Amino acid sequence: MNAARITRTSKSNLALAFVSLGRERRRDITTFYAFCRVIDDIADDVDLTVEEKTRRLNQWREWLRARGPDESSFAVDVRELMNKYAITPEMLEEIIAGVEMDLSIRRYQTFADLRVYCYRVASAVGLVSIEIFGYRNPACKEYAVDLGLALQMTNIMRDVGKDLRADRIYLPLEDLARSNYSEKELEDRQYNDRFVQLMQFEAARAREFFGKAAAALPEEDRKSMVAAEIMGSIYRGLLRRMELDKFRVFEKEYALSRIEKAGRITAQLLKLF
């Protein structure tokens, strides 16, 4: 299993952000990101039963702590990464617990419920990432948590249509009720003013987390967090695009062009100087 190949083939915005890192940290964050992809792919594999997915995720929990029989060769790389940085098994197990939620949960009643999921699949990823990026001020952890929540809420808005095809609704049902927009309307992909109102509410929530992250980023860690800032810039652009287009997520898959992404990457790099 090749971590760099996994990262390249994922076509992720995160992979683009890696250009700002030195060779060693870029290699290490690539290994970590590949771990996240492997875990996520287990949960998303339509050819596996829930029981088999659970078994494989539990295998990884064991491999994080010690060499196991028939373990993935990649597990050695992940354990070496943990030994190199202040990354504990519990930090990676949080991410596993996040993707595992998708095996049994298809609806979230409240944002408090959804926040647990977002923390595990996004903020926990951020908390590991900043250990690899390197930081000096512990307040950087608050930055990682809030940025993770902002990114994941943006993902959820972008992927409403795609998630519906898998019978998943991540938008909190209490938010649907607040906008007088029913679960049935969402399942039927009914685009109307109440849906736009619902999405504007979620966008405001994402923007609040982006704002909290910006306020929490310590001045002395701005240079080391440039990869995270690139991610934040790309996703703020994505959120803005959806807002301007009034969230036509049932009919469109929103993304920034390569040129737009390159511009945002360049802007973040120029800030260092």
GROMACS .gro file of N, CA and C in nm, residues 26-191:
model
  498
   26ARG      N    1   0.559   1.672   0.463
   26ARG     CA    2   0.467   1.636   0.354
   26ARG      C    3   0.453   1.484   0.345
   27ARG      N    4   0.564   1.414   0.359
   27ARG     CA    5   0.560   1.267   0.357
   27ARG      C    6   0.479   1.214   0.475
   28ASP      N    7   0.499   1.274   0.592
   28ASP     CA    8   0.431   1.225   0.712
   28ASP      C    9   0.281   1.254   0.709
   29ILE      N   10   0.243   1.374   0.664
   29ILE     CA   11   0.100   1.405   0.657
   29ILE      C   12   0.033   1.322   0.549
   30THR      N   13   0.109   1.286   0.445
   30THR     CA   14   0.056   1.198   0.341
   30THR      C   15   0.027   1.060   0.398
   31THR      N   16   0.115   1.012   0.483
   31THR     CA   17   0.091   0.883   0.550
   31THR      C   18  -0.034   0.889   0.635
   32PHE      N   19  -0.048   0.997   0.711
   32PHE     CA   20  -0.167   1.010   0.797
   32PHE      C   21  -0.294   1.020   0.713
   33TYR      N   22  -0.287   1.100   0.607
   33TYR     CA   23  -0.406   1.115   0.524
   33TYR      C   24  -0.444   0.980   0.460
   34ALA      N   25  -0.345   0.903   0.420
   34ALA     CA   26  -0.372   0.771   0.362
   34ALA      C   27  -0.441   0.682   0.464
   35PHE      N   28  -0.400   0.692   0.590
   35PHE     CA   29  -0.469   0.617   0.696
   35PHE      C   30  -0.617   0.656   0.701
   36CYS      N   31  -0.644   0.786   0.696
   36CYS     CA   32  -0.783   0.833   0.700
   36CYS      C   33  -0.862   0.778   0.581
   37ARG      N   34  -0.799   0.776   0.462
   37ARG     CA   35  -0.867   0.723   0.344
   37ARG      C   36  -0.897   0.575   0.358
   38VAL      N   37  -0.800   0.500   0.409
   38VAL     CA   38  -0.819   0.355   0.426
   38VAL      C   39  -0.936   0.328   0.520
   39ILE      N   40  -0.941   0.400   0.631
   39ILE     CA   41  -1.048   0.381   0.729
   39ILE      C   42  -1.183   0.419   0.667
   40ASP      N   43  -1.185   0.531   0.598
   40ASP     CA   44  -1.309   0.579   0.536
   40ASP      C   45  -1.357   0.482   0.428
   41ASP      N   46  -1.264   0.428   0.351
   41ASP     CA   47  -1.301   0.336   0.244
   41ASP      C   48  -1.361   0.206   0.299
   42ILE      N   49  -1.314   0.164   0.415
   42ILE     CA   50  -1.374   0.044   0.477
   42ILE      C   51  -1.522   0.071   0.506
   43ALA      N   52  -1.550   0.185   0.567
   43ALA     CA   53  -1.688   0.218   0.603
   43ALA      C   54  -1.777   0.238   0.481
   44ASP      N   55  -1.718   0.285   0.369
   44ASP     CA   56  -1.796   0.316   0.249
   44ASP      C   57  -1.809   0.199   0.151
   45ASP      N   58  -1.738   0.090   0.175
   45ASP     CA   59  -1.734  -0.021   0.081
   45ASP      C   60  -1.871  -0.091   0.073
   46VAL      N   61  -1.938  -0.078  -0.041
   46VAL     CA   62  -2.073  -0.133  -0.056
   46VAL      C   63  -2.072  -0.285  -0.066
   47ASP      N   64  -1.955  -0.342  -0.089
   47ASP     CA   65  -1.947  -0.488  -0.104
   47ASP      C   66  -1.924  -0.560   0.029
   48LEU      N   67  -1.906  -0.484   0.136
   48LEU     CA   68  -1.882  -0.544   0.268
   48LEU      C   69  -2.007  -0.535   0.354
   49THR      N   70  -2.031  -0.637   0.434
   49THR     CA   71  -2.140  -0.633   0.531
   49THR      C   72  -2.100  -0.541   0.646
   50VAL      N   73  -2.199  -0.498   0.723
   50VAL     CA   74  -2.171  -0.415   0.840
   50VAL      C   75  -2.080  -0.490   0.937
   51GLU      N   76  -2.103  -0.620   0.950
   51GLU     CA   77  -2.022  -0.701   1.042
   51GLU      C   78  -1.876  -0.705   0.997
   52GLU      N   79  -1.855  -0.718   0.865
   52GLU     CA   80  -1.718  -0.723   0.814
   52GLU      C   81  -1.651  -0.587   0.827
   53LYS      N   82  -1.726  -0.481   0.802
   53LYS     CA   83  -1.670  -0.347   0.820
   53LYS      C   84  -1.627  -0.326   0.966
   54THR      N   85  -1.713  -0.367   1.057
   54THR     CA   86  -1.683  -0.353   1.201
   54THR      C   87  -1.558  -0.432   1.237
   55ARG      N   88  -1.548  -0.553   1.184
   55ARG     CA   89  -1.432  -0.638   1.212
   55ARG      C   90  -1.303  -0.571   1.162
   56ARG      N   91  -1.307  -0.515   1.042
   56ARG     CA   92  -1.187  -0.454   0.985
   56ARG      C   93  -1.148  -0.327   1.060
   57LEU      N   94  -1.247  -0.250   1.101
   57LEU     CA   95  -1.217  -0.129   1.179
   57LEU      C   96  -1.158  -0.166   1.315
   58ASN      N   97  -1.211  -0.272   1.375
   58ASN     CA   98  -1.156  -0.318   1.503
   58ASN      C   99  -1.014  -0.370   1.487
   59GLN      N  100  -0.986  -0.432   1.371
   59GLN     CA  101  -0.850  -0.475   1.342
   59GLN      C  102  -0.755  -0.357   1.347
   60TRP      N  103  -0.798  -0.248   1.285
   60TRP     CA  104  -0.713  -0.130   1.283
   60TRP      C  105  -0.693  -0.074   1.424
   61ARG      N  106  -0.794  -0.081   1.507
   61ARG     CA  107  -0.778  -0.037   1.646
   61ARG      C  108  -0.666  -0.117   1.714
   62GLU      N  109  -0.662  -0.245   1.686
   62GLU     CA  110  -0.559  -0.331   1.745
   62GLU      C  111  -0.422  -0.298   1.686
   63TRP      N  112  -0.416  -0.277   1.554
   63TRP     CA  113  -0.288  -0.250   1.487
   63TRP      C  114  -0.227  -0.118   1.530
   64LEU      N  115  -0.311  -0.024   1.575
   64LEU     CA  116  -0.257   0.103   1.622
   64LEU      C  117  -0.172   0.085   1.748
   65ARG      N  118  -0.199  -0.020   1.822
   65ARG     CA  119  -0.135  -0.041   1.952
   65ARG      C  120  -0.022  -0.144   1.948
   66ALA      N  121  -0.030  -0.239   1.856
   66ALA     CA  122   0.072  -0.343   1.852
   66ALA      C  123   0.065  -0.418   1.720
   67ARG      N  124   0.178  -0.477   1.682
   67ARG     CA  125   0.182  -0.559   1.561
   67ARG      C  126   0.086  -0.676   1.578
   68GLY      N  127   0.012  -0.706   1.473
   68GLY     CA  128  -0.084  -0.816   1.479
   68GLY      C  129  -0.064  -0.914   1.365
   69PRO      N  130  -0.120  -1.032   1.378
   69PRO     CA  131  -0.108  -1.131   1.271
   69PRO      C  132  -0.180  -1.083   1.145
   70ASP      N  133  -0.118  -1.105   1.031
   70ASP     CA  134  -0.176  -1.070   0.901
   70ASP      C  135  -0.212  -0.921   0.891
   71GLU      N  136  -0.137  -0.838   0.962
   71GLU     CA  137  -0.169  -0.695   0.958
   71GLU      C  138  -0.128  -0.633   0.825
   72SER      N  139  -0.192  -0.522   0.792
   72SER     CA  140  -0.156  -0.446   0.674
   72SER      C  141  -0.013  -0.394   0.691
   73SER      N  142   0.066  -0.401   0.584
   73SER     CA  143   0.202  -0.348   0.590
   73SER      C  144   0.201  -0.199   0.621
   74PHE      N  145   0.092  -0.134   0.585
   74PHE     CA  146   0.077   0.009   0.609
   74PHE      C  147   0.066   0.040   0.758
   75ALA      N  148   0.022  -0.057   0.838
   75ALA     CA  149   0.008  -0.036   0.982
   75ALA      C  150   0.143  -0.001   1.046
   76VAL      N  151   0.250  -0.058   0.993
   76VAL     CA  152   0.384  -0.027   1.044
   76VAL      C  153   0.414   0.122   1.025
   77ASP      N  154   0.381   0.175   0.909
   77ASP     CA  155   0.404   0.317   0.880
   77ASP      C  156   0.325   0.406   0.976
   78VAL      N  157   0.201   0.366   1.005
   78VAL     CA  158   0.116   0.445   1.094
   78VAL      C  159   0.173   0.444   1.235
   79ARG      N  160   0.217   0.328   1.283
   79ARG     CA  161   0.275   0.322   1.418
   79ARG      C  162   0.405   0.403   1.426
   80GLU      N  163   0.485   0.401   1.319
   80GLU     CA  164   0.607   0.482   1.317
   80GLU      C  165   0.573   0.631   1.325
   81LEU      N  166   0.466   0.669   1.258
   81LEU     CA  167   0.421   0.808   1.262
   81LEU      C  168   0.381   0.847   1.404
   82MET      N  169   0.310   0.758   1.472
   82MET     CA  170   0.267   0.784   1.609
   82MET      C  171   0.388   0.797   1.703
   83ASN      N  172   0.490   0.717   1.679
   83ASN     CA  173   0.609   0.723   1.763
   83ASN      C  174   0.688   0.851   1.740
   84LYS      N  175   0.679   0.904   1.619
   84LYS     CA  176   0.756   1.023   1.583
   84LYS      C  177   0.696   1.150   1.640
   85TYR      N  178   0.563   1.156   1.643
   85TYR     CA  179   0.493   1.276   1.689
   85TYR      C  180   0.412   1.244   1.815
   86ALA      N  181   0.352   1.348   1.872
   86ALA     CA  182   0.269   1.329   1.992
   86ALA      C  183   0.129   1.284   1.950
   87ILE      N  184   0.122   1.168   1.886
   87ILE     CA  185  -0.004   1.113   1.837
   87ILE      C  186  -0.032   0.983   1.914
   88THR      N  187  -0.141   0.980   1.986
   88THR     CA  188  -0.175   0.863   2.066
   88THR      C  189  -0.273   0.773   1.990
   89PRO      N  190  -0.281   0.645   2.029
   89PRO     CA  191  -0.382   0.558   1.967
   89PRO      C  192  -0.523   0.615   1.981
   90GLU      N  193  -0.550   0.677   2.095
   90GLU     CA  194  -0.684   0.732   2.119
   90GLU      C  195  -0.720   0.839   2.016
   91MET      N  196  -0.622   0.918   1.973
   91MET     CA  197  -0.649   1.023   1.875
   91MET      C  198  -0.693   0.963   1.741
   92LEU      N  199  -0.629   0.854   1.701
   92LEU     CA  200  -0.667   0.789   1.576
   92LEU      C  201  -0.794   0.706   1.592
   93GLU      N  202  -0.815   0.652   1.712
   93GLU     CA  203  -0.938   0.575   1.737
   93GLU      C  204  -1.061   0.665   1.730
   94GLU      N  205  -1.043   0.793   1.761
   94GLU     CA  206  -1.154   0.888   1.750
   94GLU      C  207  -1.201   0.897   1.605
   95ILE      N  208  -1.107   0.896   1.511
   95ILE     CA  209  -1.141   0.901   1.369
   95ILE      C  210  -1.212   0.773   1.327
   96ILE      N  211  -1.163   0.660   1.375
   96ILE     CA  212  -1.228   0.531   1.345
   96ILE      C  213  -1.371   0.532   1.399
   97ALA      N  214  -1.390   0.584   1.520
   97ALA     CA  215  -1.525   0.590   1.578
   97ALA      C  216  -1.616   0.678   1.494
   98GLY      N  217  -1.559   0.780   1.430
   98GLY     CA  218  -1.639   0.868   1.346
   98GLY      C  219  -1.693   0.797   1.224
   99VAL      N  220  -1.605   0.729   1.148
   99VAL     CA  221  -1.653   0.660   1.028
   99VAL      C  222  -1.745   0.544   1.067
  100GLU      N  223  -1.724   0.491   1.186
  100GLU     CA  224  -1.809   0.380   1.233
  100GLU      C  225  -1.953   0.426   1.258
  101MET      N  226  -1.970   0.553   1.289
  101MET     CA  227  -2.105   0.606   1.309
  101MET      C  228  -2.189   0.591   1.183
  102ASP      N  229  -2.124   0.596   1.066
  102ASP     CA  230  -2.197   0.582   0.940
  102ASP      C  231  -2.254   0.442   0.921
  103LEU      N  232  -2.206   0.346   0.998
  103LEU     CA  233  -2.256   0.209   0.984
  103LEU      C  234  -2.394   0.191   1.046
  104SER      N  235  -2.431   0.281   1.137
  104SER     CA  236  -2.558   0.263   1.208
  104SER      C  237  -2.648   0.386   1.211
  105ILE      N  238  -2.592   0.504   1.179
  105ILE     CA  239  -2.671   0.628   1.190
  105ILE      C  240  -2.694   0.687   1.052
  106ARG      N  241  -2.819   0.712   1.018
  106ARG     CA  242  -2.853   0.772   0.889
  106ARG      C  243  -2.924   0.905   0.903
  107ARG      N  244  -2.962   0.941   1.024
  107ARG     CA  245  -3.028   1.068   1.052
  107ARG      C  246  -2.974   1.124   1.184
  108TYR      N  247  -2.968   1.257   1.194
  108TYR     CA  248  -2.927   1.324   1.317
  108TYR      C  249  -3.039   1.417   1.361
  109GLN      N  250  -3.086   1.397   1.482
  109GLN     CA  251  -3.199   1.475   1.531
  109GLN      C  252  -3.159   1.619   1.562
  110THR      N  253  -3.042   1.635   1.626
  110THR     CA  254  -3.000   1.768   1.669
  110THR      C  255  -2.858   1.798   1.621
  111PHE      N  256  -2.823   1.926   1.625
  111PHE     CA  257  -2.685   1.961   1.590
  111PHE      C  258  -2.588   1.908   1.695
  112ALA      N  259  -2.632   1.902   1.818
  112ALA     CA  260  -2.546   1.846   1.923
  112ALA      C  261  -2.504   1.703   1.886
  113ASP      N  262  -2.599   1.626   1.831
  113ASP     CA  263  -2.568   1.490   1.787
  113ASP      C  264  -2.470   1.493   1.669
  114LEU      N  265  -2.500   1.579   1.571
  114LEU     CA  266  -2.416   1.588   1.452
  114LEU      C  267  -2.277   1.638   1.487
  115ARG      N  268  -2.267   1.724   1.585
  115ARG     CA  269  -2.137   1.781   1.622
  115ARG      C  270  -2.040   1.672   1.665
  116VAL      N  271  -2.090   1.570   1.731
  116VAL     CA  272  -2.005   1.457   1.772
  116VAL      C  273  -1.944   1.392   1.648
  117TYR      N  274  -2.028   1.369   1.548
  117TYR     CA  275  -1.981   1.310   1.422
  117TYR      C  276  -1.878   1.401   1.355
  118CYS      N  277  -1.909   1.529   1.343
  118CYS     CA  278  -1.818   1.623   1.277
  118CYS      C  279  -1.685   1.631   1.351
  119TYR      N  280  -1.690   1.629   1.483
  119TYR     CA  281  -1.567   1.633   1.562
  119TYR      C  282  -1.480   1.512   1.530
  120ARG      N  283  -1.541   1.396   1.524
  120ARG     CA  284  -1.464   1.273   1.504
  120ARG      C  285  -1.405   1.262   1.364
  121VAL      N  286  -1.483   1.297   1.262
  121VAL     CA  287  -1.434   1.277   1.125
  121VAL      C  288  -1.357   1.398   1.071
  122ALA      N  289  -1.362   1.512   1.140
  122ALA     CA  290  -1.294   1.631   1.088
  122ALA      C  291  -1.204   1.697   1.192
  123SER      N  292  -1.259   1.734   1.307
  123SER     CA  293  -1.177   1.800   1.409
  123SER      C  294  -1.066   1.708   1.460
  124ALA      N  295  -1.098   1.580   1.477
  124ALA     CA  296  -0.996   1.485   1.523
  124ALA      C  297  -0.885   1.472   1.420
  125VAL      N  298  -0.922   1.479   1.293
  125VAL     CA  299  -0.821   1.478   1.186
  125VAL      C  300  -0.733   1.603   1.198
  126GLY      N  301  -0.795   1.715   1.226
  126GLY     CA  302  -0.719   1.839   1.243
  126GLY      C  303  -0.625   1.834   1.361
  127LEU      N  304  -0.667   1.774   1.470
  127LEU     CA  305  -0.583   1.766   1.590
  127LEU      C  306  -0.460   1.680   1.566
  128VAL      N  307  -0.474   1.575   1.485
  128VAL     CA  308  -0.357   1.495   1.448
  128VAL      C  309  -0.269   1.573   1.350
  129SER      N  310  -0.333   1.640   1.255
  129SER     CA  311  -0.258   1.713   1.153
  129SER      C  312  -0.168   1.820   1.214
  130ILE      N  313  -0.217   1.893   1.314
  130ILE     CA  314  -0.135   2.002   1.369
  130ILE      C  315  -0.014   1.947   1.445
  131GLU      N  316  -0.022   1.824   1.492
  131GLU     CA  317   0.095   1.762   1.555
  131GLU      C  318   0.204   1.742   1.449
  132ILE      N  319   0.163   1.707   1.328
  132ILE     CA  320   0.259   1.686   1.220
  132ILE      C  321   0.307   1.820   1.164
  133PHE      N  322   0.216   1.917   1.151
  133PHE     CA  323   0.255   2.049   1.102
  133PHE      C  324   0.355   2.115   1.198
  134GLY      N  325   0.334   2.091   1.328
  134GLY     CA  326   0.416   2.154   1.430
  134GLY      C  327   0.354   2.284   1.477
  135TYR      N  328   0.337   2.300   1.608
  135TYR     CA  329   0.281   2.423   1.663
  135TYR      C  330   0.346   2.450   1.798
  136ARG      N  331   0.336   2.574   1.842
  136ARG     CA  332   0.397   2.613   1.970
  136ARG      C  333   0.292   2.645   2.076
  137ASN      N  334   0.182   2.706   2.034
  137ASN     CA  335   0.081   2.752   2.128
  137ASN      C  336  -0.032   2.649   2.139
  138PRO      N  337  -0.062   2.600   2.260
  138PRO     CA  338  -0.170   2.501   2.276
  138PRO      C  339  -0.306   2.548   2.225
  139ALA      N  340  -0.323   2.680   2.213
  139ALA     CA  341  -0.450   2.734   2.159
  139ALA      C  342  -0.473   2.687   2.016
  140CYS      N  343  -0.368   2.637   1.953
  140CYS     CA  344  -0.380   2.587   1.816
  140CYS      C  345  -0.477   2.469   1.810
  141LYS      N  346  -0.494   2.400   1.920
  141LYS     CA  347  -0.588   2.287   1.923
  141LYS      C  348  -0.731   2.335   1.906
  142GLU      N  349  -0.761   2.449   1.968
  142GLU     CA  350  -0.896   2.507   1.952
  142GLU      C  351  -0.918   2.546   1.806
  143TYR      N  352  -0.815   2.600   1.744
  143TYR     CA  353  -0.819   2.634   1.601
  143TYR      C  354  -0.851   2.511   1.518
  144ALA      N  355  -0.784   2.400   1.546
  144ALA     CA  356  -0.803   2.277   1.469
  144ALA      C  357  -0.946   2.224   1.484
  145VAL      N  358  -0.999   2.232   1.604
  145VAL     CA  359  -1.136   2.183   1.629
  145VAL      C  360  -1.237   2.266   1.552
  146ASP      N  361  -1.228   2.398   1.563
  146ASP     CA  362  -1.326   2.485   1.497
  146ASP      C  363  -1.315   2.480   1.345
  147LEU      N  364  -1.192   2.473   1.294
  147LEU     CA  365  -1.175   2.464   1.149
  147LEU      C  366  -1.232   2.332   1.098
  148GLY      N  367  -1.210   2.224   1.173
  148GLY     CA  368  -1.265   2.095   1.134
  148GLY      C  369  -1.417   2.098   1.125
  149LEU      N  370  -1.481   2.162   1.222
  149LEU     CA  371  -1.627   2.172   1.221
  149LEU      C  372  -1.675   2.255   1.101
  150ALA      N  373  -1.602   2.363   1.070
  150ALA     CA  374  -1.639   2.447   0.955
  150ALA      C  375  -1.627   2.369   0.824
  151LEU      N  376  -1.517   2.296   0.808
  151LEU     CA  377  -1.495   2.219   0.686
  151LEU      C  378  -1.601   2.111   0.670
  152GLN      N  379  -1.632   2.042   0.779
  152GLN     CA  380  -1.727   1.932   0.768
  152GLN      C  381  -1.868   1.982   0.741
  153MET      N  382  -1.907   2.093   0.802
  153MET     CA  383  -2.040   2.149   0.772
  153MET      C  384  -2.048   2.190   0.625
  154THR      N  385  -1.939   2.244   0.570
  154THR     CA  386  -1.937   2.279   0.428
  154THR      C  387  -1.950   2.154   0.342
  155ASN      N  388  -1.879   2.049   0.380
  155ASN     CA  389  -1.891   1.920   0.310
  155ASN      C  390  -2.034   1.870   0.310
  156ILE      N  391  -2.097   1.877   0.426
  156ILE     CA  392  -2.234   1.826   0.441
  156ILE      C  393  -2.330   1.901   0.349
  157MET      N  394  -2.314   2.034   0.341
  157MET     CA  395  -2.400   2.112   0.253
  157MET      C  396  -2.376   2.077   0.106
  158ARG      N  397  -2.249   2.066   0.069
  158ARG     CA  398  -2.216   2.033  -0.070
  158ARG      C  399  -2.270   1.896  -0.111
  159ASP      N  400  -2.270   1.801  -0.018
  159ASP     CA  401  -2.301   1.662  -0.051
  159ASP      C  402  -2.444   1.620  -0.018
  160VAL      N  403  -2.534   1.715   0.003
  160VAL     CA  404  -2.672   1.680   0.038
  160VAL      C  405  -2.732   1.582  -0.064
  161GLY      N  406  -2.719   1.613  -0.192
  161GLY     CA  407  -2.776   1.527  -0.296
  161GLY      C  408  -2.711   1.391  -0.300
  162LYS      N  409  -2.580   1.386  -0.294
  162LYS     CA  410  -2.507   1.259  -0.298
  162LYS      C  411  -2.541   1.172  -0.178
  163ASP      N  412  -2.550   1.235  -0.061
  163ASP     CA  413  -2.582   1.158   0.060
  163ASP      C  414  -2.723   1.101   0.056
  164LEU      N  415  -2.815   1.175  -0.006
  164LEU     CA  416  -2.951   1.125  -0.018
  164LEU      C  417  -2.955   0.996  -0.099
  165ARG      N  418  -2.867   0.984  -0.198
  165ARG     CA  419  -2.864   0.862  -0.278
  165ARG      C  420  -2.823   0.741  -0.194
  166ALA      N  421  -2.756   0.765  -0.085
  166ALA     CA  422  -2.718   0.659   0.008
  166ALA      C  423  -2.812   0.654   0.129
  167ASP      N  424  -2.927   0.723   0.116
  167ASP     CA  425  -3.026   0.731   0.224
  167ASP      C  426  -2.966   0.788   0.352
  168ARG      N  427  -2.885   0.892   0.336
  168ARG     CA  428  -2.826   0.959   0.453
  168ARG      C  429  -2.868   1.106   0.453
  169ILE      N  430  -2.904   1.155   0.568
  169ILE     CA  431  -2.932   1.297   0.588
  169ILE      C  432  -2.849   1.342   0.708
  170TYR      N  433  -2.752   1.428   0.679
  170TYR     CA  434  -2.669   1.481   0.788
  170TYR      C  435  -2.723   1.613   0.842
  171LEU      N  436  -2.801   1.686   0.763
  171LEU     CA  437  -2.862   1.808   0.814
  171LEU      C  438  -2.949   1.773   0.933
  172PRO      N  439  -2.930   1.838   1.048
  172PRO     CA  440  -3.009   1.803   1.167
  172PRO      C  441  -3.159   1.820   1.142
  173LEU      N  442  -3.235   1.721   1.183
  173LEU     CA  443  -3.380   1.726   1.161
  173LEU      C  444  -3.444   1.842   1.235
  174GLU      N  445  -3.383   1.885   1.346
  174GLU     CA  446  -3.437   2.001   1.417
  174GLU      C  447  -3.423   2.128   1.333
  175ASP      N  448  -3.322   2.132   1.247
  175ASP     CA  449  -3.303   2.247   1.159
  175ASP      C  450  -3.406   2.246   1.047
  176LEU      N  451  -3.438   2.125   0.997
  176LEU     CA  452  -3.544   2.115   0.898
  176LEU      C  453  -3.674   2.168   0.955
  177ALA      N  454  -3.704   2.126   1.078
  177ALA     CA  455  -3.829   2.169   1.142
  177ALA      C  456  -3.830   2.321   1.162
  178ARG      N  457  -3.715   2.377   1.196
  178ARG     CA  458  -3.705   2.521   1.217
  178ARG      C  459  -3.740   2.597   1.089
  179SER      N  460  -3.706   2.540   0.976
  179SER     CA  461  -3.734   2.604   0.846
  179SER      C  462  -3.865   2.557   0.785
  180ASN      N  463  -3.939   2.477   0.863
  180ASN     CA  464  -4.067   2.424   0.815
  180ASN      C  465  -4.049   2.347   0.684
  181TYR      N  466  -3.938   2.274   0.675
  181TYR     CA  467  -3.904   2.195   0.557
  181TYR      C  468  -3.895   2.050   0.603
  182SER      N  469  -3.977   1.963   0.547
  182SER     CA  470  -3.991   1.828   0.601
  182SER      C  471  -3.883   1.733   0.550
  183GLU      N  472  -3.863   1.626   0.622
  183GLU     CA  473  -3.771   1.521   0.580
  183GLU      C  474  -3.816   1.461   0.447
  184LYS      N  475  -3.948   1.447   0.429
  184LYS     CA  476  -4.003   1.393   0.305
  184LYS      C  477  -3.969   1.486   0.187
  185GLU      N  478  -3.979   1.617   0.209
  185GLU     CA  479  -3.945   1.711   0.102
  185GLU      C  480  -3.798   1.698   0.063
  186LEU      N  481  -3.713   1.678   0.165
  186LEU     CA  482  -3.571   1.662   0.137
  186LEU      C  483  -3.546   1.533   0.059
  187GLU      N  484  -3.610   1.426   0.101
  187GLU     CA  485  -3.594   1.298   0.032
  187GLU      C  486  -3.643   1.308  -0.113
  188ASP      N  487  -3.746   1.390  -0.135
  188ASP     CA  488  -3.799   1.411  -0.271
  188ASP      C  489  -3.722   1.519  -0.347
  189ARG      N  490  -3.619   1.574  -0.283
  189ARG     CA  491  -3.534   1.677  -0.344
  189ARG      C  492  -3.615   1.798  -0.389
  190GLN      N  493  -3.703   1.842  -0.304
  190GLN     CA  494  -3.785   1.958  -0.337
  190GLN      C  495  -3.707   2.086  -0.307
  191TYR      N  496  -3.679   2.160  -0.414
  191TYR     CA  497  -3.604   2.286  -0.401
  191TYR      C  498  -3.704   2.401  -0.394
   0.00000   0.00000   0.00000
